[in-house]
PDB file of C-alpha atoms in Angstrom:
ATOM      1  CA  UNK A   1       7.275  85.856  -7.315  1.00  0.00           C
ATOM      2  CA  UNK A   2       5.070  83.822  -9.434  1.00  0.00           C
ATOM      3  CA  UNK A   3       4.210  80.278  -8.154  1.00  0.00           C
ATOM      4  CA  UNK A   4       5.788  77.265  -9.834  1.00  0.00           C
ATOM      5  CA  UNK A   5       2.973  74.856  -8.904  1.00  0.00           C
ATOM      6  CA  UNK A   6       1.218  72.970 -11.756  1.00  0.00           C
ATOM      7  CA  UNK A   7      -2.388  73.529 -11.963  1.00  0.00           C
ATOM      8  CA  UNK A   8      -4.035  70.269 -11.144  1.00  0.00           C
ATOM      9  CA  UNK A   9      -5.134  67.931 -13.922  1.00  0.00           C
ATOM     10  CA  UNK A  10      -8.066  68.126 -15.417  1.00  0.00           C
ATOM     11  CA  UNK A  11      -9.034  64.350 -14.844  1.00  0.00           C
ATOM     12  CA  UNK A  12     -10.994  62.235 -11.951  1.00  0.00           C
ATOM     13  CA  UNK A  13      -8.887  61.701  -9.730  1.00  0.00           C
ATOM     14  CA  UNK A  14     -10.606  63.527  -7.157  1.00  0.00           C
ATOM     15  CA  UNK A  15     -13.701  62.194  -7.645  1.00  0.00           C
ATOM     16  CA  UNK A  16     -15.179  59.258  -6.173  1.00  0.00           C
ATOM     17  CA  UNK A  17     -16.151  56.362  -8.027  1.00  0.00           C
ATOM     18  CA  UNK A  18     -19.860  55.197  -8.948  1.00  0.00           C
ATOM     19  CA  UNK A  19     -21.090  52.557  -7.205  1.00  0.00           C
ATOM     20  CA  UNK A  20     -22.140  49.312  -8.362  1.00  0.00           C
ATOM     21  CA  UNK A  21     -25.936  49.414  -9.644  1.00  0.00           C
ATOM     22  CA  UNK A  22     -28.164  46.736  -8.014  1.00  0.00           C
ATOM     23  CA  UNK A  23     -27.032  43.963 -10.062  1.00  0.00           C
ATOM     24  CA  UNK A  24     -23.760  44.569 -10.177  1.00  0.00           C
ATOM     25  CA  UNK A  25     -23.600  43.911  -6.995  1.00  0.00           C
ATOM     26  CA  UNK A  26     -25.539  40.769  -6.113  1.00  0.00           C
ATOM     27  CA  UNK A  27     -23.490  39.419  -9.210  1.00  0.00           C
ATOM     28  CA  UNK A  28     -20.202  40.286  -7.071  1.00  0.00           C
ATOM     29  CA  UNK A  29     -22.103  38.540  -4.024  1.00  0.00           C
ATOM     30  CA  UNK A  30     -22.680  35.736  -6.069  1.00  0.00           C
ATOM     31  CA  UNK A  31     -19.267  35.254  -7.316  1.00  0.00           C
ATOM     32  CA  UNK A  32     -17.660  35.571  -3.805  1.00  0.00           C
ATOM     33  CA  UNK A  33     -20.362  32.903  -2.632  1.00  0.00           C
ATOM     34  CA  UNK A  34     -19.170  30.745  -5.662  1.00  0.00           C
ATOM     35  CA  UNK A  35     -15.505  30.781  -4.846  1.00  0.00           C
ATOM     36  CA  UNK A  36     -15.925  30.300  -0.720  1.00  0.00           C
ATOM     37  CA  UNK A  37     -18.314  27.262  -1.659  1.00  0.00           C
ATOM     38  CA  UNK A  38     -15.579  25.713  -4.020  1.00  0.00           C
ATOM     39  CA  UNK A  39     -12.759  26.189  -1.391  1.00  0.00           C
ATOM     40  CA  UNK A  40     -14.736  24.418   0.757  1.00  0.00           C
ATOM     41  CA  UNK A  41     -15.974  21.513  -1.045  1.00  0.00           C
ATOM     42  CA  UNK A  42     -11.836  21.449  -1.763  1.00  0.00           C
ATOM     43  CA  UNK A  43     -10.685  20.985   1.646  1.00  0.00           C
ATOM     44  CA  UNK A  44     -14.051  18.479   2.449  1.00  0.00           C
ATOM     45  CA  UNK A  45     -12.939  16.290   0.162  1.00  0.00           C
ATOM     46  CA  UNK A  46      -9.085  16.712   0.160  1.00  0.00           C
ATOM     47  CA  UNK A  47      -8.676  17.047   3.763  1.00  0.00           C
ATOM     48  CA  UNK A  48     -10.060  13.482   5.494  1.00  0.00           C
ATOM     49  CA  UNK A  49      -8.014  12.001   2.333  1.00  0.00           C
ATOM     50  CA  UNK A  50      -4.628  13.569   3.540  1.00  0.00           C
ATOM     51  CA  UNK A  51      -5.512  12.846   7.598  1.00  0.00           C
ATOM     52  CA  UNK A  52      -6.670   9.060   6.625  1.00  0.00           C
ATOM     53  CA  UNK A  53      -3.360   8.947   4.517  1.00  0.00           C
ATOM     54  CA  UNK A  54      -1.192  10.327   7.818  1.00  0.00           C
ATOM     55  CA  UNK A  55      -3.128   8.071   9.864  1.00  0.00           C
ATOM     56  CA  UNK A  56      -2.318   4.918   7.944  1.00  0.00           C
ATOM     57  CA  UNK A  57       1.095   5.491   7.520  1.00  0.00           C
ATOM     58  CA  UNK A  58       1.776   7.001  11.042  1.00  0.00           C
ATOM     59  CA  UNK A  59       0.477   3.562  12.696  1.00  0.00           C
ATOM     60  CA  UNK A  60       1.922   1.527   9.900  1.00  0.00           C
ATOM     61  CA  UNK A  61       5.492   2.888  11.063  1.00  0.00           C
ATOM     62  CA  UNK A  62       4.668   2.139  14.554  1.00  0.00           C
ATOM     63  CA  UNK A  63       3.308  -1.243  13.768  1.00  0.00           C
ATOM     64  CA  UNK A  64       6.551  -2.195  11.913  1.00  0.00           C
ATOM     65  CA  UNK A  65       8.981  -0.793  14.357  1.00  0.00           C
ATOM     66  CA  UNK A  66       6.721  -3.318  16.700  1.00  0.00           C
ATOM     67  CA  UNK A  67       7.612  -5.697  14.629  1.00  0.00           C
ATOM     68  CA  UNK A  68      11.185  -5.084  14.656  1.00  0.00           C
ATOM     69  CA  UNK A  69      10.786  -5.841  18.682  1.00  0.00           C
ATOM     70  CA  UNK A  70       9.161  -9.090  18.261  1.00  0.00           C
ATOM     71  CA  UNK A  71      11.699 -12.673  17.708  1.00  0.00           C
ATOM     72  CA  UNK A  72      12.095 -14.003  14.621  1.00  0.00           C
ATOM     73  CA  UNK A  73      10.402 -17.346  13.656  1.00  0.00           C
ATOM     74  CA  UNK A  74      11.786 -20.628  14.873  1.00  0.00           C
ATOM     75  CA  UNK A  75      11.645 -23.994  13.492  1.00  0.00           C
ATOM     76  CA  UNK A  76       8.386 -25.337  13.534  1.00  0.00           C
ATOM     77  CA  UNK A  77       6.735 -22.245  14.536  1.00  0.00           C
ATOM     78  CA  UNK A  78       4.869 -20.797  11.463  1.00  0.00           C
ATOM     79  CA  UNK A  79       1.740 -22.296   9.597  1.00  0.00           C
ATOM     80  CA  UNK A  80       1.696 -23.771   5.827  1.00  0.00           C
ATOM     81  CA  UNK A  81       0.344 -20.882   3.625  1.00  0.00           C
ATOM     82  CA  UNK A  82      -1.929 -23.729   2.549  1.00  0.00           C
ATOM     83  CA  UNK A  83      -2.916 -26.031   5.233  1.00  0.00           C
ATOM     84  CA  UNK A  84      -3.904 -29.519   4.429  1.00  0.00           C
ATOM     85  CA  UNK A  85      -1.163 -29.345   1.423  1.00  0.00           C
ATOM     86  CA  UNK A  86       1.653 -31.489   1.412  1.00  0.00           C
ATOM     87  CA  UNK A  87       4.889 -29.397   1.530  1.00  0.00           C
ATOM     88  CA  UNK A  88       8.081 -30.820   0.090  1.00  0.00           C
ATOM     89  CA  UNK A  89      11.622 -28.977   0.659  1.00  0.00           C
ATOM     90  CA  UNK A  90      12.957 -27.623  -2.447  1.00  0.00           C
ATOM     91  CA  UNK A  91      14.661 -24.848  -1.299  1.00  0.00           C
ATOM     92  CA  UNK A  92      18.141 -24.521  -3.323  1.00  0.00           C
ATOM     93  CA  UNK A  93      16.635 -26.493  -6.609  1.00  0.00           C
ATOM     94  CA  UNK A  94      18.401 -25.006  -9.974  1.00  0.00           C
ATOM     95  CA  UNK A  95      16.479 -22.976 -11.368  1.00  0.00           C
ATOM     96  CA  UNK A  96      16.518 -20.847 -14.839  1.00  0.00           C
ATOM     97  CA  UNK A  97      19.736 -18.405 -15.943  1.00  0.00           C
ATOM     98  CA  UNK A  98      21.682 -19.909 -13.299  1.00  0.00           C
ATOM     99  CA  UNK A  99      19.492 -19.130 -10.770  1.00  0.00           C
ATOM    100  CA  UNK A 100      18.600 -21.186  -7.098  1.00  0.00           C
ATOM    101  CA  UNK A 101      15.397 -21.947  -5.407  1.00  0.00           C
ATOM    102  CA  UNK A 102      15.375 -19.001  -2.956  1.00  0.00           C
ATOM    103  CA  UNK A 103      11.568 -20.735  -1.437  1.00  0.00           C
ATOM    104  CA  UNK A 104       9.868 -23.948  -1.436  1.00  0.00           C
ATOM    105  CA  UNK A 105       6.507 -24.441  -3.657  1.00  0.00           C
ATOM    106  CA  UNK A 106       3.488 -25.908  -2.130  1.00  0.00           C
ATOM    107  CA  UNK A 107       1.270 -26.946  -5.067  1.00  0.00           C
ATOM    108  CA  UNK A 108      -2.967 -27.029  -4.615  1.00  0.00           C
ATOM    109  CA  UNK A 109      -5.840 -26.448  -6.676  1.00  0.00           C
ATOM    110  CA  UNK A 110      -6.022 -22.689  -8.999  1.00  0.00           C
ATOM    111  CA  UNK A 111      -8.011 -20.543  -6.278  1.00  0.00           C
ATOM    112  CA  UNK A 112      -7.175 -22.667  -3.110  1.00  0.00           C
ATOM    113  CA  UNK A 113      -6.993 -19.633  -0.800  1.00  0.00           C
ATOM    114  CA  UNK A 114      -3.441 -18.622   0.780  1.00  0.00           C
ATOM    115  CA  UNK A 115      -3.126 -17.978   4.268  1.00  0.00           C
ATOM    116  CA  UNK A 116      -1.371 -15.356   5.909  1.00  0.00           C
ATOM    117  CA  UNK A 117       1.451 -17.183   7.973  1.00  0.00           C
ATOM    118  CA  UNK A 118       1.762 -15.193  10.364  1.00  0.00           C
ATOM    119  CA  UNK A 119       1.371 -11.695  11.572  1.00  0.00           C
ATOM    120  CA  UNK A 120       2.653  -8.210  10.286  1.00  0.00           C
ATOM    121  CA  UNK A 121       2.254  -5.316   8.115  1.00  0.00           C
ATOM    122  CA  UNK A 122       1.738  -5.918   4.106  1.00  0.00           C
ATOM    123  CA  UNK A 123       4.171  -3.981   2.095  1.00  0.00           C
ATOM    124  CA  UNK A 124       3.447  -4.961  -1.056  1.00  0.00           C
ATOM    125  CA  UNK A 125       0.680  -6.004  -3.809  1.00  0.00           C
ATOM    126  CA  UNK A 126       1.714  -6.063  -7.283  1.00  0.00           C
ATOM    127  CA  UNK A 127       3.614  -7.508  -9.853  1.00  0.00           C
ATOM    128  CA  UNK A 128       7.089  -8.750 -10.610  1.00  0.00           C
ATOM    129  CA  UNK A 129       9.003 -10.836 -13.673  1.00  0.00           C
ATOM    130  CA  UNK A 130       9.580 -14.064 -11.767  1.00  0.00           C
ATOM    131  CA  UNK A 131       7.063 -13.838  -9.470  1.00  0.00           C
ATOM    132  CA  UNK A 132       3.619 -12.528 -11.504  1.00  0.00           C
ATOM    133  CA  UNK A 133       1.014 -11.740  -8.654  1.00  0.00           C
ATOM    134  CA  UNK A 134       2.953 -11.554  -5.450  1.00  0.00           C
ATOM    135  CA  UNK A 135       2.283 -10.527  -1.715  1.00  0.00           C
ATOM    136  CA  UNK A 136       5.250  -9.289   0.732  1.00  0.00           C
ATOM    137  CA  UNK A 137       4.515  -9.392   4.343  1.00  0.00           C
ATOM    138  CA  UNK A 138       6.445  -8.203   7.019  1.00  0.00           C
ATOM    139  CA  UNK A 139       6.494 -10.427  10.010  1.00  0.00           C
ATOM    140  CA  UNK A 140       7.856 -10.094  13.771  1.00  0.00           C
ATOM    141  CA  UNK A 141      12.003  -9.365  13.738  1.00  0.00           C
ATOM    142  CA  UNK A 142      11.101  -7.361  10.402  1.00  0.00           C
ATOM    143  CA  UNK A 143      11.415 -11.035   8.293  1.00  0.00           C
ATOM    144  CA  UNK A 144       9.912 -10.627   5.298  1.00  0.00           C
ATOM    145  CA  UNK A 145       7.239 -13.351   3.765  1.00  0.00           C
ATOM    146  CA  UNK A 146       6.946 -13.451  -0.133  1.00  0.00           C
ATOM    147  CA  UNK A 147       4.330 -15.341  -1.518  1.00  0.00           C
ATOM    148  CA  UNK A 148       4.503 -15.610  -5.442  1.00  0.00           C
ATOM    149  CA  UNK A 149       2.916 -16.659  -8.570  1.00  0.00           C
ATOM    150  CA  UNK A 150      -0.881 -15.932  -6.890  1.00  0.00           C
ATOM    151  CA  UNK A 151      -3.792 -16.148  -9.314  1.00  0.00           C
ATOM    152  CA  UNK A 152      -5.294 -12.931  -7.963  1.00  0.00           C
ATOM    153  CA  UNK A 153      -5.009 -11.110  -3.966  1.00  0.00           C
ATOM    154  CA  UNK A 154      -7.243 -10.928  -1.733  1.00  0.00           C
ATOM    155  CA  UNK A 155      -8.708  -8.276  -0.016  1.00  0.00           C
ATOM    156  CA  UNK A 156      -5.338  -6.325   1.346  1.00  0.00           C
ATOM    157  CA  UNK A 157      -3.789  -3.419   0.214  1.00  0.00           C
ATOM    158  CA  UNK A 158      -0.289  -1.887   1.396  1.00  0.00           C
ATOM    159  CA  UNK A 159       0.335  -0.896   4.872  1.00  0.00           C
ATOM    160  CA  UNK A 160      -2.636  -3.244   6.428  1.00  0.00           C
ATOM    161  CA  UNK A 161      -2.585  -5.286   9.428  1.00  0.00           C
ATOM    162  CA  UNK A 162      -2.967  -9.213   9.015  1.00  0.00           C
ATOM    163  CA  UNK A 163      -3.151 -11.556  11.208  1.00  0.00           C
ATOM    164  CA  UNK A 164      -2.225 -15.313  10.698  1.00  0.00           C
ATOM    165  CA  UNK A 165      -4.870 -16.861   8.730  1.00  0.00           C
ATOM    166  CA  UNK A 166      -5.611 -13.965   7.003  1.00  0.00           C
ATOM    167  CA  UNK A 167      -6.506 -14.886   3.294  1.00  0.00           C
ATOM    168  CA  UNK A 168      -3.825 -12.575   0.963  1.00  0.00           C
ATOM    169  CA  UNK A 169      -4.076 -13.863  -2.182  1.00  0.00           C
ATOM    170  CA  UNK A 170      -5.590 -17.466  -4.132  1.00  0.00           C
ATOM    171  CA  UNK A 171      -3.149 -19.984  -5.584  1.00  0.00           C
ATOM    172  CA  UNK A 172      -2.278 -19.407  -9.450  1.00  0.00           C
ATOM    173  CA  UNK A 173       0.615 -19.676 -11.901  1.00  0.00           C
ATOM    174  CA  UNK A 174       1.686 -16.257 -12.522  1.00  0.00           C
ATOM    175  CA  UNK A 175       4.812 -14.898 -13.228  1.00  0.00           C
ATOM    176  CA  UNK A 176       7.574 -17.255 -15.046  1.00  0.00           C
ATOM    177  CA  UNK A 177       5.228 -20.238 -13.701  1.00  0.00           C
ATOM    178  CA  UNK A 178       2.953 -19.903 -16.476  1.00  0.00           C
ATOM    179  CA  UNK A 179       2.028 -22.844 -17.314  1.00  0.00           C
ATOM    180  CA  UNK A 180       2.882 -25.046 -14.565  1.00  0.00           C
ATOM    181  CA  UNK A 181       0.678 -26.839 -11.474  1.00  0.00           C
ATOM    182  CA  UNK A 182      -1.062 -24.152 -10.110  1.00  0.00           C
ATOM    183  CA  UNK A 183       1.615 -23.178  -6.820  1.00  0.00           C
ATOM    184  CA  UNK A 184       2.055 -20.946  -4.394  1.00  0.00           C
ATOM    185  CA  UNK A 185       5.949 -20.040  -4.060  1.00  0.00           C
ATOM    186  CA  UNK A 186       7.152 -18.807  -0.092  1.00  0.00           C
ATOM    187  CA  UNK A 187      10.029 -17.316   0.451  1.00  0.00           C
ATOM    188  CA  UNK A 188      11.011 -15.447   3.955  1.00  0.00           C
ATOM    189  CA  UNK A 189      13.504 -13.063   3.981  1.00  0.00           C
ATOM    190  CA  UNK A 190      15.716 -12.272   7.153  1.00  0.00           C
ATOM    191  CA  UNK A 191      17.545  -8.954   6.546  1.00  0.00           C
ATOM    192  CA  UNK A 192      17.538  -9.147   3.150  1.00  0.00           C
ATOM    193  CA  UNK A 193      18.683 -12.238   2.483  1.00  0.00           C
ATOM    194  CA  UNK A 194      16.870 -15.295   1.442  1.00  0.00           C
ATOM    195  CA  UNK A 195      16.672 -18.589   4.543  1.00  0.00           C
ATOM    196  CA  UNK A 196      14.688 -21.647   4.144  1.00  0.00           C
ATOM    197  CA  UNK A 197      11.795 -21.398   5.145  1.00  0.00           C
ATOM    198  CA  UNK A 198      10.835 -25.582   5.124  1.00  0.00           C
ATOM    199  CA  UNK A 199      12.301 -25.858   8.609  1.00  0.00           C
ATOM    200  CA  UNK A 200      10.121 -23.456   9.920  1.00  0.00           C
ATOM    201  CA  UNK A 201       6.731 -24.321   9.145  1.00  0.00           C
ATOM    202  CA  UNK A 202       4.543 -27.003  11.096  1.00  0.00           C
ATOM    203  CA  UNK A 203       4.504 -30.019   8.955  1.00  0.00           C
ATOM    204  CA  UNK A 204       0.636 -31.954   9.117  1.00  0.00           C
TER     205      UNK A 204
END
């Protein structure tokens, strides 16, 4: 009986393939050497960025639950922002649309340099309507300290450490102040809602 088996195709397939000439080769060299070089510069530069990044906000959530442990302020117990200045309560004073005087304001020469008053972890640096320049703070018992209306900051960026004293920002009139004596506003913030905070500063 006659065999049903194609004959095999006339084509290459069983032969093996030329090799790369000389320069074929070292241009294939080259090109892997190109790519392995590039992946690593990539992870040189990308990965102390990502572990400095962890790192910051790894101890910044420690730092703040910390915080969280530590009492809240007492009367007479925190600095003035601006020491030296004379600080009048006008916590509750109408203000615009309705609005009250959720902070006192401690007026000083433009650039008089505001002082941390106490302690904590910054959680903000930027910009707001009312406010213009403005610096949160979180303090011990997770209060937050809002200082508003700065001219420019000073050397802090979110999630660093300061310590009372600390120099966040330089007095101003940003924000819906425009115009007015150069002030620093301060507001502290106890679980999200506004408290005096005239009682609990050291008067000079």
């Amino acid at each position: 009986m006659p065999s049903t088996k194609p004959p095999p195709l006339p084509n290459s397939t069983n032969k093996k393939a030329p090799k790369p000439g000389f320069i074929g080769r070292v241009v294939g060299l080259l090109f892997r050497a190109a790519l392995w070089f590039a992946l690593l510069f990539v992870i040189d530069k990308v990965l102390p960025t990502l572990r400095l990044q962890t790192q910051s906000f790894v101890v910044s959530k420690w730092q703040q639950a910390t915080l969280l442990q530590e009492p809240l302020p007492t009367d007479n117990s925190l600095p003035s922002p601006l020491p030296g200045q004379h600080l009048a309560d006008t916590w509750g004073a109408a203000r615009s649309a309705g609005r009250s005087h959720e902070g006192i304001d401690i007026f000083a020469e433009r650039h008089t340099p505001v002082q941390a008053t106490t302690h904590g972890i910054v959680s903000k640096v930027g910009e707001n309507n009312l406010g213009g320049n403005v610096v949160v703070i979180i303090g011990p018992g997770g209060a937050g300290h809002y200082y508003a209306h700065l001219q420019e900051f000073g050397d802090i960026a979110v999630n660093d450490w300061v310590e009372v004293g600390d120099i966040i920002g330089y007095v101003g009139d940003s924000g819906n102040a425009k115009g007015t004596p150069p002030h620093v506003h301060y507001g502290i913030y106890i679980q999200g809602r506004a408290v005096n905070p005239y009682p609990l500063l050291v008067k000079d």
